[in-house]
């Protein structure tokens, strides 16, 4: 099912997407289960929010598509290359990506995002599904000039608004048949099947949880395919993952 976190003016609530309506849930389904109420809210009346606020961290995988590694030169890492984005970088669908004054080159990176559903440490690749709540869409926004200048990626990947997530979490997603496509002002910039990933979902979850304890609500970004590019003020960037939806954000 598709889970949305939304507001109709008051506190954030959760709902299951049913056609053009949301079936309102009692509490956060990650913790309270799928406890439905009788209330339905038209999607048109709901402001969708980031479907999850990562409890402790966003872990991201770099260089996980061969053709993306090729566009910058360099080697495909033998193991998943990990970096962190702070949870304060997360924004929701429709929210504005803000280019910081420190950077002259801010790029989009459309990605599939794993939403962790339980405390996870040292999870074997074949057991990954047991700790995954679902999948959503991410834009791993990157200050490309600062990524090169700083040598490490904390600032370049971690500015406020640099991790759009959403619009929904799909809890029954079949990654093997999925695709990602990123459009800048309607023009396709990135398009790839998830079978192009160097390291698959199981290997990523195993590698991440061998290093970090992941908490329910933490998120893992799985890497971006070729075609990343710069965004400027007035642009609109859309990331579509088949079977999940489209994450759209304006840029300022
Ligand atoms: Mg990335």
Tab-separated table of C-alpha atoms and ligand atoms in Angstrom, residues 61 83 109 111 140 157 224, ligand 1:
chain	number	residue	atom	x	y	z
A	61	UNK	CA	25.337	5.071	-1.287
A	83	UNK	CA	28.045	8.869	3.321
A	109	UNK	CA	20.399	13.062	-8.213
A	111	UNK	CA	17.274	7.874	-6.371
A	140	UNK	CA	20.199	13.460	-3.287
A	157	UNK	CA	25.354	16.726	0.658
A	224	UNK	CA	21.928	7.698	-8.792
B	1	LIG	MG1	23.548	10.206	-4.718
